[in-house]
Coordinates of C-alpha atoms in Angstrom, one line a residue:
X1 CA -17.8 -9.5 39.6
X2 CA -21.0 -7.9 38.1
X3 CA -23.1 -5.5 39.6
X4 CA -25.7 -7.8 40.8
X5 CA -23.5 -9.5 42.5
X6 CA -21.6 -6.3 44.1
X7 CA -25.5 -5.1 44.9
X8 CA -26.1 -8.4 46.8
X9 CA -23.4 -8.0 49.0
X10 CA -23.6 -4.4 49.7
X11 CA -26.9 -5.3 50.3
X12 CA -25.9 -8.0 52.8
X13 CA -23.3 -5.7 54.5
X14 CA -25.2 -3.0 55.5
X15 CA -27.5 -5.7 57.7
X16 CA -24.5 -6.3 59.1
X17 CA -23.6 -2.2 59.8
X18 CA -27.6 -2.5 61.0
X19 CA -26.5 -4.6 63.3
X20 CA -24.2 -2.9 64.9
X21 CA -26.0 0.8 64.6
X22 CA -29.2 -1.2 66.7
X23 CA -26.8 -2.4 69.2
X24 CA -25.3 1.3 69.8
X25 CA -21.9 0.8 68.4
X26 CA -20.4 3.4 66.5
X27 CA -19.1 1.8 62.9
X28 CA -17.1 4.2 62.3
X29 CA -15.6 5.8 65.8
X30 CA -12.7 9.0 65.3
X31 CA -10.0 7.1 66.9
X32 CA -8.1 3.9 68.0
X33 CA -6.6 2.7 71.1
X34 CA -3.6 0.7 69.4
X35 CA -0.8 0.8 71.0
X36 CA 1.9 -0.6 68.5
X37 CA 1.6 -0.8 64.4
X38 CA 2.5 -4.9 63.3
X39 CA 5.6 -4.3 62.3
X40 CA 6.7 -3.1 66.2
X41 CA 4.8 -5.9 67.6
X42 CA 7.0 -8.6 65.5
X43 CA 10.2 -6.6 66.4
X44 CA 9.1 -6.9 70.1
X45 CA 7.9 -10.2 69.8
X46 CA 9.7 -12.1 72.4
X47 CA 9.8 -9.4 74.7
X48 CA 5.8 -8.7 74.6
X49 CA 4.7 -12.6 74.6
X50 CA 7.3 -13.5 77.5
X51 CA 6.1 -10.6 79.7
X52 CA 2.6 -11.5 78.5
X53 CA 1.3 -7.8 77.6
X54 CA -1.5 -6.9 76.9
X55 CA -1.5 -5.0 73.4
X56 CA -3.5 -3.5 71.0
X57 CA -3.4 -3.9 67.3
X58 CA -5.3 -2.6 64.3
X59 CA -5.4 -3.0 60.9
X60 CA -8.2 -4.1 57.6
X61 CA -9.4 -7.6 57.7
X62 CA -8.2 -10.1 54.7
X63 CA -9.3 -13.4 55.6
X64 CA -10.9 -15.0 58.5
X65 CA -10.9 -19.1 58.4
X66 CA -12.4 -21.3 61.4
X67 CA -15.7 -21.8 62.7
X68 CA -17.2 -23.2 66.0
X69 CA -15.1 -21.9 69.2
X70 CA -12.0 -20.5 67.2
X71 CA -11.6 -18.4 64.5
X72 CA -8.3 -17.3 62.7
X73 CA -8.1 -13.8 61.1
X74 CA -5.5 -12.2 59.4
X75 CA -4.9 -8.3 58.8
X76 CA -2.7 -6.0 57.4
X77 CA -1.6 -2.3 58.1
X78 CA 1.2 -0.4 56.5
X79 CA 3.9 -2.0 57.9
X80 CA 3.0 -5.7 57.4
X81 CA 0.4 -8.8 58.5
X82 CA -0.1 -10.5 61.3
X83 CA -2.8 -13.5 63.0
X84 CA -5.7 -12.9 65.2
X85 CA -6.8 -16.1 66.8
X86 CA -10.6 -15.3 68.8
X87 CA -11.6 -18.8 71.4
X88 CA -15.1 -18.2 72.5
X89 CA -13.4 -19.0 76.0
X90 CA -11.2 -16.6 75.9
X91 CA -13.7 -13.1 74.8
X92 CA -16.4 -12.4 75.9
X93 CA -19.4 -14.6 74.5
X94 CA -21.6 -11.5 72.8
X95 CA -18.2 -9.9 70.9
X96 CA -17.2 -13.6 69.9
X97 CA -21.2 -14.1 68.4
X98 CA -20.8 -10.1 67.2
X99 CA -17.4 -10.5 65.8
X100 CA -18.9 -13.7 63.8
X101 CA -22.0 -11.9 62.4
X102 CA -20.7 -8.7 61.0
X103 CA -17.0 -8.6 60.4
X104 CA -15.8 -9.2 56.6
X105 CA -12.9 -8.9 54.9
X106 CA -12.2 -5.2 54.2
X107 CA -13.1 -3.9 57.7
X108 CA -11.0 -2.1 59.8
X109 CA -10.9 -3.6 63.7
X110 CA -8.7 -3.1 66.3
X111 CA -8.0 -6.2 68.4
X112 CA -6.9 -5.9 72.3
X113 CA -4.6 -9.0 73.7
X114 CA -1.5 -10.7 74.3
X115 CA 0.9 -12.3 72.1
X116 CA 1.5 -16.2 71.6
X117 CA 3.1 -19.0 69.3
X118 CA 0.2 -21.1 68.0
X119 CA 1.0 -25.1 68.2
X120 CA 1.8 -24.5 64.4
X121 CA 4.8 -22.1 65.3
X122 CA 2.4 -19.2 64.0
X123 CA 3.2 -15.7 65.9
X124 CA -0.2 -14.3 67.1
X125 CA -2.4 -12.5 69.4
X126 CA -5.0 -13.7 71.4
X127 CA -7.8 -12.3 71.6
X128 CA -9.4 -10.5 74.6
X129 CA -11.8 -8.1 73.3
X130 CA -12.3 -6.3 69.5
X131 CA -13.7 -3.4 68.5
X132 CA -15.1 -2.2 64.8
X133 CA -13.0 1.0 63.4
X134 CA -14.8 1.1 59.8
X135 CA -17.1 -1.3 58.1
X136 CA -16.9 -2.2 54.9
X137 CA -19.9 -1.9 52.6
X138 CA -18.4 -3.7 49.1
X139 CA -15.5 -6.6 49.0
X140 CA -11.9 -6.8 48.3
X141 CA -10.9 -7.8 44.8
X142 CA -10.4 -12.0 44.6
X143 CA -6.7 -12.0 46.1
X144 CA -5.3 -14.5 43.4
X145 CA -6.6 -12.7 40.7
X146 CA -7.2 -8.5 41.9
X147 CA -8.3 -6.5 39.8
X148 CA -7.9 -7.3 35.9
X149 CA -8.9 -4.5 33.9
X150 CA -6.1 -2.1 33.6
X151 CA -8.6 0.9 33.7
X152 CA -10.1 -0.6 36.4
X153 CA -6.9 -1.0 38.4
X154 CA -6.0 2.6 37.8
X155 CA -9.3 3.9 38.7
X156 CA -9.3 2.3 41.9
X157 CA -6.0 2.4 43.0
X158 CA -6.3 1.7 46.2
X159 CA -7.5 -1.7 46.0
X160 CA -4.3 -2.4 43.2
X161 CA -2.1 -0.8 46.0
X162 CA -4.2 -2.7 48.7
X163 CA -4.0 -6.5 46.9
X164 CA -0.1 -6.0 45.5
X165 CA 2.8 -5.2 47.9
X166 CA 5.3 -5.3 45.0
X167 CA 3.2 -2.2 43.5
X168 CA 3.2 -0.5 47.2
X169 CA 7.3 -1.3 47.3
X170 CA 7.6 0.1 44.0
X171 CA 6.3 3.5 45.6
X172 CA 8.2 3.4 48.6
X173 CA 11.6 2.9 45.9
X174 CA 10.4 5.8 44.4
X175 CA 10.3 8.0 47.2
X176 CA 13.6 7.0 48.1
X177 CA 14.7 7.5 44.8
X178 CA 13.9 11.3 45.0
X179 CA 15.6 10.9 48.6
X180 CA 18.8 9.9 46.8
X181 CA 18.5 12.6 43.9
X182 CA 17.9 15.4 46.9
X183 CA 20.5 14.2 48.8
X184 CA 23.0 13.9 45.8
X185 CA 22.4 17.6 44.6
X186 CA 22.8 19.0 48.0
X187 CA 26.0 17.2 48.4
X188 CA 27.3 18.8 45.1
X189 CA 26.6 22.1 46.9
X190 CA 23.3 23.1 44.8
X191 CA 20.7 24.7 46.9
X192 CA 17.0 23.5 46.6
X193 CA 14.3 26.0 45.4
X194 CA 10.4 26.8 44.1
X195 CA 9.8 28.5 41.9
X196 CA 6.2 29.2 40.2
X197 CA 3.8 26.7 38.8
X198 CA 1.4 29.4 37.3
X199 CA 3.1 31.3 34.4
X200 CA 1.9 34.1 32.2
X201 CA 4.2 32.2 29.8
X202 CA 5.4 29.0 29.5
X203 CA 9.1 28.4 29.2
X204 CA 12.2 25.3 29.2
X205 CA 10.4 23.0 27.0
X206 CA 8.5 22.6 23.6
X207 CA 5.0 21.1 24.7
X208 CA 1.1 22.4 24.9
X209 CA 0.3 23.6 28.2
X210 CA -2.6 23.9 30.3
X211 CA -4.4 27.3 30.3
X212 CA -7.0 28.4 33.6
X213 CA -7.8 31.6 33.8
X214 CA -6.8 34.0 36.8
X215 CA -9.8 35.5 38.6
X216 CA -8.1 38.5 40.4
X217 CA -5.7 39.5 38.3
X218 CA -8.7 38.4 35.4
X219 CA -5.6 37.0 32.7
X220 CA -5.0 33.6 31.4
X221 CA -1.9 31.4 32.9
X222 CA -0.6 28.4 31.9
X223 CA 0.6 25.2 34.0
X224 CA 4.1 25.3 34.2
X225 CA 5.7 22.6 30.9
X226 CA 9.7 22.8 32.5
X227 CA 10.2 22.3 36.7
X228 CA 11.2 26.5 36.5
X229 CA 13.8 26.6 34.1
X230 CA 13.4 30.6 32.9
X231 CA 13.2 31.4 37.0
X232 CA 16.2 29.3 37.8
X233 CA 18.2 31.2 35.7
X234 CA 17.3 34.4 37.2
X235 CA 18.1 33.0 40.1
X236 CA 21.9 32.9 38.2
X237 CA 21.6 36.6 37.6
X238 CA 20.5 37.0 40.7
X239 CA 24.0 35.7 42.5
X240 CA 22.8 31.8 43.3
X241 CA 25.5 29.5 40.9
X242 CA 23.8 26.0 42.0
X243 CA 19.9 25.8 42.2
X244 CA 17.6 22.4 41.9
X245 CA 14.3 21.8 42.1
X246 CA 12.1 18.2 42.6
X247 CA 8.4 19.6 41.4
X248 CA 5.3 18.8 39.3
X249 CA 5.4 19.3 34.9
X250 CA 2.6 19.4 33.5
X251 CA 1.3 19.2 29.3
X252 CA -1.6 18.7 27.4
X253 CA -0.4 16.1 25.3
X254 CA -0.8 12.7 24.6
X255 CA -0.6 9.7 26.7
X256 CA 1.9 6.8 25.8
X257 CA 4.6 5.0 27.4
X258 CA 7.0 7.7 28.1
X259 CA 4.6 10.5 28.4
X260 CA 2.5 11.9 30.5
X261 CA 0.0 15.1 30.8
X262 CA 1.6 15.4 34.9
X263 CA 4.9 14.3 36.7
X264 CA 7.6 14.9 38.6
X265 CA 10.5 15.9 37.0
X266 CA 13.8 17.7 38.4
X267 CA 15.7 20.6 37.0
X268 CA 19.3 21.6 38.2
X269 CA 21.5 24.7 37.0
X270 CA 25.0 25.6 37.8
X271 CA 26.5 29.0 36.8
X272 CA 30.2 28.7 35.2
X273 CA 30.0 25.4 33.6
X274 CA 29.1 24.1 30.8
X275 CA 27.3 21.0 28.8
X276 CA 30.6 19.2 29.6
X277 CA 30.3 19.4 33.1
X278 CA 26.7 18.4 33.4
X279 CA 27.1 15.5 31.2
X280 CA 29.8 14.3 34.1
X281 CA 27.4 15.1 36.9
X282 CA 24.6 13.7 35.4
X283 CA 26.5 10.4 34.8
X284 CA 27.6 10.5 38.4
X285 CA 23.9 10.8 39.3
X286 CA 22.3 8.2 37.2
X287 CA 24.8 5.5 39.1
X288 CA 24.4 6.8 42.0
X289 CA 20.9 6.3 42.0
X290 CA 21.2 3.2 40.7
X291 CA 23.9 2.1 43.4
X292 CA 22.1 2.9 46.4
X293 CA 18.0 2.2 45.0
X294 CA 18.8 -1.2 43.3
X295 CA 22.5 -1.9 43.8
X296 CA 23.7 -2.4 40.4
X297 CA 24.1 -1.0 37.2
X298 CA 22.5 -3.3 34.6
X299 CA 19.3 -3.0 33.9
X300 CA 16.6 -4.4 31.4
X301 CA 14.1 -2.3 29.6
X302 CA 11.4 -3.0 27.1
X303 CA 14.0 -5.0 24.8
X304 CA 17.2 -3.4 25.7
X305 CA 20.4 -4.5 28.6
X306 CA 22.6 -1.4 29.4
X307 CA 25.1 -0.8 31.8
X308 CA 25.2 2.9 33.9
X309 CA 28.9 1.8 34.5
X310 CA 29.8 0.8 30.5
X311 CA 31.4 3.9 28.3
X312 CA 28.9 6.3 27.8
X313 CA 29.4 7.0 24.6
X314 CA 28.5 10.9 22.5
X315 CA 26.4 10.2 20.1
X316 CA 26.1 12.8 17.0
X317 CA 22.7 13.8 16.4
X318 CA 23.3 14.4 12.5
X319 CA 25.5 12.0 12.0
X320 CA 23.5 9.3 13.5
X321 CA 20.4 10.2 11.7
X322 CA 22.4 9.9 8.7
X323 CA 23.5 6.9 9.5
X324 CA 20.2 5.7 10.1
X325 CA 18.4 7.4 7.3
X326 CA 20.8 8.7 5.1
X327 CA 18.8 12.3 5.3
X328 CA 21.1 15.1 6.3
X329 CA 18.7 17.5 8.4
X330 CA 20.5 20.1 8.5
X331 CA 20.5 20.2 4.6
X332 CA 17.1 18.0 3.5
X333 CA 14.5 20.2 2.5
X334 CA 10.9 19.7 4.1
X335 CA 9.6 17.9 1.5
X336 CA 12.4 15.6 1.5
X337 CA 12.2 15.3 5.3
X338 CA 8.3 14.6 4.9
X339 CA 9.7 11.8 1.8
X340 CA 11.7 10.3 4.2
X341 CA 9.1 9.6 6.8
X342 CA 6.3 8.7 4.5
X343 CA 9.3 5.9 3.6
X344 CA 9.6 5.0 6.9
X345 CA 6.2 4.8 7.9
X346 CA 6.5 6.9 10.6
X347 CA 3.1 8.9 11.2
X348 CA 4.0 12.8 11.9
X349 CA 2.2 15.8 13.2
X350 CA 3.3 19.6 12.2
X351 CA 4.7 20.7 8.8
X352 CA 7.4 22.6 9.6
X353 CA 11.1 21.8 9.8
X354 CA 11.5 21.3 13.7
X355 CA 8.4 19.1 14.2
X356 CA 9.6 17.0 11.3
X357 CA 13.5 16.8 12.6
X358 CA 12.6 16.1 16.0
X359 CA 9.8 13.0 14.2
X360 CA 13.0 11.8 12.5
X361 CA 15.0 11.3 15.5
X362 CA 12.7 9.8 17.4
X363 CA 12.7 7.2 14.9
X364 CA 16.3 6.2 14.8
X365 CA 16.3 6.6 19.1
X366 CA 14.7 3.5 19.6
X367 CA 17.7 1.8 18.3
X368 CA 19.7 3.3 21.0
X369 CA 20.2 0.9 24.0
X370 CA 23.4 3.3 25.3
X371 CA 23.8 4.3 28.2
X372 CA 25.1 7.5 25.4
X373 CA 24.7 11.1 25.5
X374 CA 22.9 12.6 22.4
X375 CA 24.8 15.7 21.4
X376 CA 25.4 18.4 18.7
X377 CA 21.6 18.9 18.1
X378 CA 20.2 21.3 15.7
X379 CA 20.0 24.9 16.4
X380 CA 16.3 24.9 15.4
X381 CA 14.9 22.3 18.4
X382 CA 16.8 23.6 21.2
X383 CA 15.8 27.6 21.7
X384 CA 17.7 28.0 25.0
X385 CA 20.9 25.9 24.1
X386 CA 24.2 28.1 23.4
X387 CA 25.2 27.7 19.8
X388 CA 28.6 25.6 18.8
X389 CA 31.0 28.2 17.2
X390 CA 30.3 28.7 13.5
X391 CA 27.7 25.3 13.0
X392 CA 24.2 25.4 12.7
X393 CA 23.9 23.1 16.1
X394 CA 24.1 23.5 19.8
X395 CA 26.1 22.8 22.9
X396 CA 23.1 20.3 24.2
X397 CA 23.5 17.1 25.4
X398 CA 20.4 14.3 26.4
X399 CA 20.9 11.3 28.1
X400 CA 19.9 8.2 26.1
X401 CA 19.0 5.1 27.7
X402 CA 16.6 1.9 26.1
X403 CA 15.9 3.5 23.3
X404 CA 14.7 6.9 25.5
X405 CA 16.1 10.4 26.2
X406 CA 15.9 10.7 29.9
X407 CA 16.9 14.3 30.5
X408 CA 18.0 17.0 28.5
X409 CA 20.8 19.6 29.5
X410 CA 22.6 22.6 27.7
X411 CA 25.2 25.5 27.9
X412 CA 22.3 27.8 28.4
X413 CA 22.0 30.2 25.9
X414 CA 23.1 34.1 27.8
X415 CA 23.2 36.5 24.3
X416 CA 19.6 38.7 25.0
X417 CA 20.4 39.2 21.3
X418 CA 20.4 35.5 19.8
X419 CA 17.8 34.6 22.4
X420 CA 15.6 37.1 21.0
X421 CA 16.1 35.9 17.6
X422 CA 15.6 32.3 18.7
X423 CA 12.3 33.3 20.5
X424 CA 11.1 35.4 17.1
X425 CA 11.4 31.9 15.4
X426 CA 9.4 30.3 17.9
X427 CA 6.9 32.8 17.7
X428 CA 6.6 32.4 13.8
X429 CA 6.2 28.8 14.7
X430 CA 2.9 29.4 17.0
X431 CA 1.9 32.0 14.1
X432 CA 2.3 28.8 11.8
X433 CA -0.2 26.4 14.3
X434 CA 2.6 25.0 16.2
X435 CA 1.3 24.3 19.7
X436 CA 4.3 22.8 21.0
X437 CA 6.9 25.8 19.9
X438 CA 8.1 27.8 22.7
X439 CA 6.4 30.9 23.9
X440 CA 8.7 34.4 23.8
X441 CA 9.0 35.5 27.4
X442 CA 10.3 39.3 27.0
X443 CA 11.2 39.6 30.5
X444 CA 13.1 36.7 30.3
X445 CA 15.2 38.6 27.6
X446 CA 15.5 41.7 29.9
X447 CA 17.0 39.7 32.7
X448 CA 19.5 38.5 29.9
X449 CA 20.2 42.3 29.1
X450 CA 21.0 42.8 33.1
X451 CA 23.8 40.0 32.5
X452 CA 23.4 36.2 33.5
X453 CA 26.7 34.2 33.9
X454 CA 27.6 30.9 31.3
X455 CA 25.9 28.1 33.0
X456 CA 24.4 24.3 32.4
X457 CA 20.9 23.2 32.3
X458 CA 19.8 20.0 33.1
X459 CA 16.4 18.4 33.9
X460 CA 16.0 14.5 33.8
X461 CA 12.9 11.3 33.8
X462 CA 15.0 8.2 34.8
X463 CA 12.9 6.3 37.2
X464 CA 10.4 4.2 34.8
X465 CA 13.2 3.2 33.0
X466 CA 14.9 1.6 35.7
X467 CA 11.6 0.2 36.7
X468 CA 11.0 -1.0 33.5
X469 CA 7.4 -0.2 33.4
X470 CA 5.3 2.1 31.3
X471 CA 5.4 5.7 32.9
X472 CA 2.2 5.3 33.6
X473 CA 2.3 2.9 36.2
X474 CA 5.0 4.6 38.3
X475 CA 2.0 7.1 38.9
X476 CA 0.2 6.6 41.9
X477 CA -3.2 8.2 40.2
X478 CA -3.0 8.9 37.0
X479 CA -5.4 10.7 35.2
X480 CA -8.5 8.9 33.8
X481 CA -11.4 9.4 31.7
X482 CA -14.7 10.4 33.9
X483 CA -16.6 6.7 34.1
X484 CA -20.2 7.0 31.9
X485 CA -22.3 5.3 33.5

C-alpha cells in the first residue's frame, strides 16, 4: 500500500477517534472489564451459554462483515479468535450506530454479553453493550498476502507476528525449547548461573565484540562474545563441578544465515570430565529436545535429512579436510593454504594461518549432513582446548548437523603455563590485525595458577536448525538498519 493511500486512511481514522473524543469517550481508557481471555470462554462454553452469563471479552478487531440490523465481527487475543454478532435490537441503538461509524479492523474493544450458537453452528457472543480500549489510526496488512517485503516484515514485527500464527507458534516452541534445555541440565545436577555481560576482556570465543565505554569507572568494556565461559570456570576453582547458563552473545560481525551480531546461546561446564563425556551428554540433549519439542528425530534442513537417533559418527578434522581438499593443514604452508582456496573459490578474510584453516573447513562442512561430532581440531583454533598427548591438535569436539557446527565443547585447557603461551599467540594475532583472535585475560591465568580441576566445556545453537529457517527469523527483533526517509 503506498503512502497516499496509508495518509488517506489515517486521515479517515482519526475522524473516526474525533468522533469519539466529541462524544466524551476515552479512546484509549487504562483498563478493561473482561472477565475471561477467548480461549477460557471456548473451554467454558457449554457451561457459560447454558447458564446464560453474562461475560466480557476483549481482544483487536480483524474483520467485521454485515450491514443493516446485524453485524458479525471477529477478534483475536493471545489465546485464539472468536465471533461477535451486534442486532440493533439487542444494544443499545447509539452504541449499535457508534459501533458502526468508528470501529476498524485493528481496534482493540471489549464486548459485554452472553454466549450462543448461531443457526450456522458458529460459537458466539451476543452482544449487549461495547466499549473502545484503543483505536487504531493505520490498517492491518491485507490478511492473504501480509506483509511482503522481508525488511518490512522484520521492521514491523508485530504485524508479521499479528497476521501469522505459525510465526507466533514458532516462538512459543522456542520458549519451550529453552524450558526443555533448563530442565534437562538441572536434571543432570548442573546448577544455573550469571555471570557478567560487560567484560574488561572478552573471552570463550574468536569473534569482534562490541566496545561502550564505562562512565564511572571511565574504561572501555566489551559485550560479552561466549555466555561466561572464563567466569564459569572460576566457578570450578571455586568448588561448583556443574554450572549452566541460558544468556545473550553478542558480536560485531556479519549477518548470514547462521550468524548473528545477538542471541541466546547456552554454555555448560562440568569439573572431572572430559570431551568424551560431553559429547555423550550433548547427544542426549540434542534428542531430548527433539523428543519432547517436535517428537522425532528426523529432520530436514536447507538440503540435508539427518537423524538425532542414527550413529553419530567422529569425524577427523585433518583427515576430512584432506579428504576433501587433499591439503594437510597442519603441514600446508600459508601460501599453499591461500592456493588452495583461491582453487576453490572460496573468498577469505585474514592472512594468517588460523583464519585461513578455519576458511578451509568451513568449506568442506557444508558437505556434512551428520548428525557427527567434529574432533581432533588444530591446536592453533581452539586456545582453551586441552592438547591431545604429543599432536599438534586438541581434545575438542563440535556437533555437526546440515552442514553446521551447532556447539562447540572441549577438555578445557587447566596448565596456566600452556594457556599463557596459547594467549601470547593470540595476542600476536591482534598485533597482526586479527579482530577475531582471542584477547589474553591475565587474571584468567592467575585463577589457573590457584588450581582449576580437568573439566568439559560446552556451549551449543541447535534451534534454527531444527526449525529449518535462517537464524534470522527465529529472532523475534532482529536488528535493522535505521529507515532513511
Amino acid at each position: 500500500m503506498n503512502m497516499s493511500a496509508l495518509d488517506e486512511i489515517r486521515a479517515e481514522r482519526l475522524k473516526k477517534l474525533s468522533i469519539l473524543t466529541e462524544k466524551g469517550i476515552n479512546a484509549y481508557p487504562a483498563t478493561s472489564s473482561r472477565t475471561h481471555s477467548i480461549g477460557e470462554a471456548l473451554a467454558s462454553f457449554d457451561t457459560l451459554s447454558t447458564d446464560a452469563t453474562e461475560i466480557v471479552l476483549a481482544g483487536r478487531v480483524l474483520i467485521t462483515r454485515g450491514q443493516g440490523a446485524i453485524l458479525f465481527i471477529d477478534i483475536q487475543d493471545g489465546s485464539g479468535k472468536f465471533q461477535i454478532v451486534l442486532k440493533s435490537d439487542e444494544i443499545d441503538e447509539e452504541k449499535f450506530t457508534l459501533f458502526k461509524d468508528v470501529v476498524d479492523p485493528g481496534d482493540f474493544i471489549e464486548i459485554k454479553g452472553t454466549l450462543f450458537v448461531t443457526q450456522k453452528g458458529q460459537q458466539s457472543i451476543l452482544g449487549k453493550d461495547w466499549t473502545m480500549l484503543s483505536k487504531s489510526l493505520l490498517p492491518l496488512p491485507d490478511k492473504f498476502h501480509g506483509l511482503q517485503n522481508e525488511e518490512e516484515r522484520f521492521r514491523k514485527r508485530y504485524l508479521d507476528l499479528l497476521t501469522h500464527p505459525e510465526l507466533r507458534e514458532m516462538f512459543a516452541r522456542k520458549e519451550k525449547f529453552w524450558d526443555v534445555t533448563r530442565n534437562f541440565m538441572k536434571q543432570k545436577g548442573f546448577m544455573e548461573v550469571e555471570t557478567p555481560t560487560l567484560e574488561i576482556t572478552t573471552g570463550g570465543a574468536e569473534a569482534r565484540p562490541f566496545k561502550t565505554h564505562h562512565n564511572d569507572f571511565d574504561i572501555d568494556v566489551f559485550l560479552r562474545i561466549s555466555v561466561g565461559e572464563l567466569w564459569q570456570k572460576r566457578l570450578l576453582s571455586a568448588g561448583f563441578e556443574k554450572t549452566f547458563e541460558i544468556g545473550r552473545v553478542f558480536r560485531n560481525e556479519g549477518t548470514s544465515p547462521e550468524h548473528l551480531q545477538e542471541f541466546t546461546n547456552m554454555e555448560f561446564y562440568q569439573a572431572f570430565a572430559n570431551y568424551q563425556d560431553g559429547m555423550k551428554l550433548v547427544q542426549e540433549l540434542y534428542c531430548t529436545i527433539a523428543k519432547e519439542l517436535y517428537g522425532k528425530t528426523v529432520f530436514t534442513y536447507k538440503n540435508h535429512t539427518f537423524n538425532l537417533l542414527a550413529e553419530w559418527k567422529l569425524i577427523d578434522y585433518v583427515d576430512e579436510v584432506f579428504s576433501q581438499t587433499g591439503v594437510s593443514v597442519i603441514d600446508a604452508t600459508e601460501d599453499e593454504l591461500k592456493a588452495k582456496l583461491q582453487e576453490l573459490g572460496v573468498t577469505y578474510e585474514g592472512e594468517n594461518r588460523e583464519r585461513l584453516t578455519d576458511t578451509l573447513w568451513k568449506y568442506c562442512r557444508k558437505n556434512i549432513s551428520g548428525p557427527a561430532f567434529l574432533v581432533n581440531h588444530p591446536k592453533l583454533i581452539a586456545p582453551l582446548a586441552k592438547g591431545q598427548d604429543g599432536k599438534e591438535v586438541v581434545q575438542m569436539f563440535q556437533p555437526l548437523i546440515a552442514g553446521s557446527e551447532v556447539g562447540r565443547g572441549y577438555s578445557e585447557l587447566n596448565s596456566p603455563l600452556e594457556q599463557r603461551a596459547r594467549f601470547d599467540t593470540q595476542q600476536a594475532l591482534i598485533v597482526g590485525g586479527d579482530e577475531e583472535a582471542m584477547m589474553p585475560d591475565d587474571e584468567f591465568v592467575e585463577m589457573l595458577e590457584h588450581g582449576m580441576p580437568p573439566a568439559c566445556g560446552f556451549g551449543e545453537r541447535l534451534f534454527a536448525i531444527l526449525e529449518d529457517k535462517p537464524l534470522r527469523e527465529t529472532q523475534l527483533f532482529p536488528l535493522m538498519r535505521p529507515r532513511l526517509d
